[in-house]
PDB file of C-alpha atoms in Angstrom:
ATOM      1  CA  MET L   1      59.917 -11.900 -35.557  1.00 56.00           C
ATOM      2  CA  ALA L   2      58.133 -15.045 -36.749  1.00 54.00           C
ATOM      3  CA  GLN L   3      61.427 -16.905 -37.213  1.00 61.00           C
ATOM      4  CA  HIS L   4      62.315 -16.517 -33.502  1.00 63.00           C
ATOM      5  CA  SER L   5      60.899 -19.854 -32.385  1.00 64.00           C
ATOM      6  CA  ASN L   6      62.337 -19.534 -28.847  1.00 69.00           C
ATOM      7  CA  LEU L   7      60.656 -16.194 -28.168  1.00 76.00           C
ATOM      8  CA  CYS L   8      57.896 -16.881 -25.636  1.00 84.00           C
ATOM      9  CA  SER L   9      57.073 -13.423 -24.213  1.00 86.00           C
ATOM     10  CA  LEU L  10      56.535 -10.228 -26.185  1.00 85.00           C
ATOM     11  CA  TYR L  11      55.460  -6.672 -25.306  1.00 85.00           C
ATOM     12  CA  LEU L  12      54.642  -4.481 -28.314  1.00 82.00           C
ATOM     13  CA  LEU L  13      54.205  -0.750 -27.855  1.00 84.00           C
ATOM     14  CA  GLY L  14      53.531   1.581 -30.760  1.00 81.00           C
ATOM     15  CA  SER L  15      52.296   0.895 -34.253  1.00 73.00           C
ATOM     16  CA  LEU L  16      52.016  -2.318 -36.252  1.00 67.00           C
ATOM     17  CA  PRO L  17      50.663  -3.355 -39.632  1.00 61.00           C
ATOM     18  CA  PRO L  18      46.944  -4.204 -39.926  1.00 61.00           C
ATOM     19  CA  ALA L  19      45.621  -7.146 -37.911  1.00 56.00           C
ATOM     20  CA  ASN L  20      45.432  -9.473 -40.909  1.00 57.00           C
ATOM     21  CA  LYS L  21      49.240  -9.262 -41.255  1.00 63.00           C
ATOM     22  CA  LEU L  22      49.964  -9.904 -37.562  1.00 68.00           C
ATOM     23  CA  SER L  23      49.918 -13.689 -37.959  1.00 65.00           C
ATOM     24  CA  SER L  24      52.948 -13.569 -40.258  1.00 70.00           C
ATOM     25  CA  LEU L  25      54.863 -11.358 -37.793  1.00 76.00           C
ATOM     26  CA  LEU L  26      54.266 -13.068 -34.463  1.00 82.00           C
ATOM     27  CA  PRO L  27      56.186 -16.158 -33.401  1.00 82.00           C
ATOM     28  CA  SER L  28      53.813 -19.106 -33.220  1.00 81.00           C
ATOM     29  CA  TYR L  29      55.179 -20.300 -29.857  1.00 86.00           C
ATOM     30  CA  LEU L  30      54.370 -17.130 -27.901  1.00 91.00           C
ATOM     31  CA  ARG L  31      53.045 -17.841 -24.415  1.00 95.00           C
ATOM     32  CA  LYS L  32      52.653 -14.248 -23.200  1.00 96.00           C
ATOM     33  CA  LEU L  33      51.695 -11.277 -25.365  1.00 95.00           C
ATOM     34  CA  THR L  34      51.086  -7.665 -24.376  1.00 95.00           C
ATOM     35  CA  LEU L  35      49.898  -5.044 -26.857  1.00 93.00           C
ATOM     36  CA  SER L  36      49.718  -1.350 -26.010  1.00 92.00           C
ATOM     37  CA  MET L  37      49.120   1.898 -27.917  1.00 91.00           C
ATOM     38  CA  LEU L  38      48.923   0.127 -31.295  1.00 88.00           C
ATOM     39  CA  LYS L  39      45.672   1.854 -32.292  1.00 89.00           C
ATOM     40  CA  LEU L  40      44.573  -1.142 -34.375  1.00 88.00           C
ATOM     41  CA  GLU L  41      41.165  -0.589 -35.937  1.00 88.00           C
ATOM     42  CA  GLU L  42      40.599  -4.154 -37.117  1.00 89.00           C
ATOM     43  CA  ASP L  43      39.624  -6.851 -34.590  1.00 92.00           C
ATOM     44  CA  THR L  44      42.809  -8.769 -33.764  1.00 89.00           C
ATOM     45  CA  MET L  45      41.167 -11.551 -31.748  1.00 94.00           C
ATOM     46  CA  PRO L  46      40.626 -13.967 -34.680  1.00 93.00           C
ATOM     47  CA  VAL L  47      44.336 -13.648 -35.566  1.00 90.00           C
ATOM     48  CA  LEU L  48      45.657 -13.757 -31.996  1.00 93.00           C
ATOM     49  CA  GLY L  49      43.405 -16.726 -31.225  1.00 95.00           C
ATOM     50  CA  GLN L  50      45.484 -18.784 -33.650  1.00 93.00           C
ATOM     51  CA  LEU L  51      48.529 -18.560 -31.363  1.00 93.00           C
ATOM     52  CA  GLN L  52      48.203 -22.109 -30.062  1.00 93.00           C
ATOM     53  CA  ASP L  53      50.499 -21.751 -27.012  1.00 94.00           C
ATOM     54  CA  LEU L  54      49.344 -18.322 -25.817  1.00 96.00           C
ATOM     55  CA  SER L  55      48.451 -18.501 -22.123  1.00 98.00           C
ATOM     56  CA  ILE L  56      48.482 -14.789 -21.166  1.00 98.00           C
ATOM     57  CA  LEU L  57      47.116 -11.972 -23.316  1.00 97.00           C
ATOM     58  CA  ARG L  58      47.075  -8.357 -22.226  1.00 97.00           C
ATOM     59  CA  LEU L  59      45.468  -5.688 -24.421  1.00 96.00           C
ATOM     60  CA  PHE L  60      46.371  -2.382 -22.842  1.00 95.00           C
ATOM     61  CA  ALA L  61      45.546   1.267 -23.538  1.00 94.00           C
ATOM     62  CA  ASP L  62      44.481   1.989 -27.096  1.00 91.00           C
ATOM     63  CA  SER L  63      45.838  -1.273 -28.460  1.00 92.00           C
ATOM     64  CA  TYR L  64      42.473  -1.734 -30.196  1.00 92.00           C
ATOM     65  CA  MET L  65      40.260   1.122 -31.389  1.00 93.00           C
ATOM     66  CA  GLY L  66      37.226  -0.713 -32.779  1.00 94.00           C
ATOM     67  CA  PRO L  67      33.728  -0.978 -31.284  1.00 97.00           C
ATOM     68  CA  ARG L  68      33.366  -4.791 -31.599  1.00 97.00           C
ATOM     69  CA  MET L  69      35.641  -7.643 -30.645  1.00 97.00           C
ATOM     70  CA  THR L  70      35.011 -11.378 -31.199  1.00 97.00           C
ATOM     71  CA  CYS L  71      36.859 -14.399 -29.856  1.00 97.00           C
ATOM     72  CA  VAL L  72      36.031 -17.069 -32.426  1.00 97.00           C
ATOM     73  CA  SER L  73      35.232 -20.705 -31.740  1.00 97.00           C
ATOM     74  CA  GLY L  74      38.403 -22.766 -31.375  1.00 96.00           C
ATOM     75  CA  GLY L  75      40.535 -19.692 -30.697  1.00 96.00           C
ATOM     76  CA  PHE L  76      42.906 -19.323 -27.759  1.00 97.00           C
ATOM     77  CA  PRO L  77      43.050 -23.032 -26.847  1.00 97.00           C
ATOM     78  CA  LYS L  78      45.543 -22.507 -23.964  1.00 98.00           C
ATOM     79  CA  LEU L  79      44.689 -18.981 -22.805  1.00 98.00           C
ATOM     80  CA  ARG L  80      44.395 -18.805 -19.006  1.00 98.00           C
ATOM     81  CA  ILE L  81      44.612 -15.046 -18.313  1.00 98.00           C
ATOM     82  CA  LEU L  82      43.069 -12.183 -20.306  1.00 98.00           C
ATOM     83  CA  LYS L  83      43.380  -8.501 -19.422  1.00 97.00           C
ATOM     84  CA  LEU L  84      41.520  -5.763 -21.288  1.00 97.00           C
ATOM     85  CA  TRP L  85      42.569  -2.314 -20.102  1.00 96.00           C
ATOM     86  CA  MET L  86      41.433   1.074 -21.378  1.00 96.00           C
ATOM     87  CA  LEU L  87      40.020  -0.019 -24.725  1.00 95.00           C
ATOM     88  CA  GLU L  88      38.055   3.187 -24.910  1.00 92.00           C
ATOM     89  CA  LYS L  89      36.009   2.532 -28.049  1.00 95.00           C
ATOM     90  CA  LEU L  90      35.073  -1.081 -27.361  1.00 97.00           C
ATOM     91  CA  LYS L  91      31.280  -1.430 -27.010  1.00 96.00           C
ATOM     92  CA  HIS L  92      30.555  -5.098 -27.600  1.00 96.00           C
ATOM     93  CA  TRP L  93      32.646  -8.206 -26.896  1.00 96.00           C
ATOM     94  CA  THR L  94      31.582 -11.675 -28.024  1.00 96.00           C
ATOM     95  CA  VAL L  95      33.076 -14.990 -26.950  1.00 96.00           C
ATOM     96  CA  GLN L  96      31.864 -17.721 -29.275  1.00 96.00           C
ATOM     97  CA  ASP L  97      31.191 -21.227 -28.003  1.00 95.00           C
ATOM     98  CA  GLY L  98      34.474 -23.157 -27.893  1.00 96.00           C
ATOM     99  CA  ALA L  99      36.745 -20.106 -27.614  1.00 97.00           C
ATOM    100  CA  MET L 100      39.123 -19.780 -24.657  1.00 97.00           C
ATOM    101  CA  PRO L 101      38.169 -23.113 -23.026  1.00 97.00           C
ATOM    102  CA  LEU L 102      40.893 -22.836 -20.331  1.00 97.00           C
ATOM    103  CA  LEU L 103      40.400 -19.168 -19.389  1.00 96.00           C
ATOM    104  CA  GLN L 104      40.563 -18.820 -15.594  1.00 95.00           C
ATOM    105  CA  GLU L 105      41.100 -15.105 -14.970  1.00 95.00           C
ATOM    106  CA  LEU L 106      39.589 -12.103 -16.719  1.00 95.00           C
ATOM    107  CA  GLU L 107      40.340  -8.499 -15.856  1.00 95.00           C
ATOM    108  CA  ILE L 108      38.573  -5.590 -17.506  1.00 95.00           C
ATOM    109  CA  ARG L 109      39.717  -2.116 -16.530  1.00 94.00           C
ATOM    110  CA  ARG L 110      38.373   1.258 -17.686  1.00 94.00           C
ATOM    111  CA  CYS L 111      36.690   0.098 -20.865  1.00 95.00           C
ATOM    112  CA  ASP L 112      34.224   2.949 -20.431  1.00 93.00           C
ATOM    113  CA  GLN L 113      32.082   2.274 -23.505  1.00 95.00           C
ATOM    114  CA  LEU L 114      31.749  -1.500 -23.032  1.00 94.00           C
ATOM    115  CA  GLU L 115      28.033  -2.239 -22.890  1.00 92.00           C
ATOM    116  CA  ASN L 116      27.736  -5.968 -23.616  1.00 90.00           C
ATOM    117  CA  SER L 117      29.717  -9.153 -23.394  1.00 91.00           C
ATOM    118  CA  ASP L 118      28.193 -12.291 -24.844  1.00 91.00           C
ATOM    119  CA  GLY L 119      29.384 -15.813 -24.153  1.00 90.00           C
ATOM    120  CA  LEU L 120      31.272 -15.435 -20.879  1.00 88.00           C
ATOM    121  CA  GLN L 121      28.874 -17.869 -19.232  1.00 85.00           C
ATOM    122  CA  GLN L 122      30.171 -20.535 -21.652  1.00 87.00           C
ATOM    123  CA  LEU L 123      33.711 -20.426 -20.253  1.00 90.00           C
ATOM    124  CA  PRO L 124      33.919 -23.602 -18.146  1.00 89.00           C
ATOM    125  CA  ASN L 125      37.104 -22.746 -16.209  1.00 92.00           C
ATOM    126  CA  LEU L 126      36.504 -19.043 -15.589  1.00 91.00           C
ATOM    127  CA  ASN L 127      36.615 -18.548 -11.833  1.00 90.00           C
ATOM    128  CA  GLU L 128      37.626 -14.914 -11.344  1.00 89.00           C
ATOM    129  CA  VAL L 129      36.564 -11.685 -13.024  1.00 90.00           C
ATOM    130  CA  VAL L 130      38.015  -8.377 -11.846  1.00 91.00           C
ATOM    131  CA  LEU L 131      36.263  -5.215 -13.010  1.00 91.00           C
ATOM    132  CA  THR L 132      37.923  -1.882 -12.307  1.00 91.00           C
ATOM    133  CA  ASN L 133      36.278   1.470 -13.047  1.00 91.00           C
ATOM    134  CA  MET L 134      33.641  -0.071 -15.272  1.00 92.00           C
ATOM    135  CA  PRO L 135      30.137   1.313 -15.950  1.00 89.00           C
ATOM    136  CA  GLN L 136      27.652   0.100 -13.344  1.00 88.00           C
ATOM    137  CA  SER L 137      25.291  -1.146 -16.062  1.00 88.00           C
ATOM    138  CA  PHE L 138      28.032  -3.452 -17.403  1.00 89.00           C
ATOM    139  CA  VAL L 139      28.866  -4.718 -13.913  1.00 88.00           C
ATOM    140  CA  GLU L 140      25.211  -5.593 -13.267  1.00 85.00           C
ATOM    141  CA  LYS L 141      24.824  -7.395 -16.612  1.00 84.00           C
ATOM    142  CA  LEU L 142      27.992  -9.392 -16.026  1.00 83.00           C
ATOM    143  CA  ARG L 143      27.002 -10.382 -12.500  1.00 79.00           C
ATOM    144  CA  GLY L 144      23.612 -11.503 -13.761  1.00 74.00           C
ATOM    145  CA  SER L 145      25.049 -13.704 -16.498  1.00 68.00           C
ATOM    146  CA  SER L 146      28.267 -15.067 -14.981  1.00 62.00           C
ATOM    147  CA  GLY L 147      26.783 -17.839 -12.837  1.00 57.00           C
ATOM    148  CA  ASN L 148      27.491 -18.877  -9.261  1.00 55.00           C
ATOM    149  CA  ASN L 149      30.926 -20.423  -9.828  1.00 62.00           C
ATOM    150  CA  VAL L 150      32.586 -17.154 -10.875  1.00 70.00           C
ATOM    151  CA  PHE L 151      33.981 -14.709  -8.334  1.00 77.00           C
ATOM    152  CA  VAL L 152      33.335 -11.164  -9.575  1.00 80.00           C
ATOM    153  CA  LYS L 153      35.390  -8.470  -7.873  1.00 83.00           C
ATOM    154  CA  VAL L 154      34.541  -4.832  -8.549  1.00 85.00           C
ATOM    155  CA  ASN L 155      37.043  -2.047  -7.901  1.00 80.00           C
ATOM    156  CA  ASN L 156      36.190   1.606  -8.286  1.00 73.00           C
ATOM    157  CA  TRP L 157      39.278   3.712  -7.862  1.00 60.00           C
ATOM    158  CA  GLU L 158      39.184   7.430  -8.025  1.00 48.00           C
ATOM    159  CA  PHE L 159      42.385   8.954  -9.328  1.00 43.00           C
ATOM    160  CA  SER L 160      43.250  12.496  -8.412  1.00 37.00           C
ATOM    161  CA  ARG L 161      46.209  14.536  -9.549  1.00 36.00           C
ATOM    162  CA  TYR L 162      48.664  15.536  -6.836  1.00 38.00           C
ATOM    163  CA  GLN L 163      48.691  19.287  -6.487  1.00 37.00           C
ATOM    164  CA  GLY L 164      52.217  20.129  -5.400  1.00 40.00           C
ATOM    165  CA  LYS L 165      53.269  23.544  -4.166  1.00 34.00           C
TER     166      LYS L 165
END
């Protein structure tokens, strides 16, 4: 896929090689990337952060299976939107100083084990955080550390299965 220089949007569903080999597979000009059900055990953020034109990143259900995730300094220079959905084993997320300097919108949905996020207060352009079905302890920590310029919206949806006759 790396030779497809005109490819700007990609949705990958299923399995891929380990994270350290992703950089050789992904086109460098990607602007929108969605990963789902990849079950990667190695933190992909250092590799994905090297995609210089990436503006939207969506990590959906079971795309990452590790307990820690780190966005390294200098990574994701153009990222504006980040969505983390149903990363069930993620416990700690770190955003190093200088990572994601243009991030405006963050959505975290049903990351049930997520306990801590460090560095979000360092994101100068972050103005909206949407939390859906997140542990109350995480919501309170995030609200306490996000500052006054960030709008934090909390959704708690209860899903029930339709019982047809």
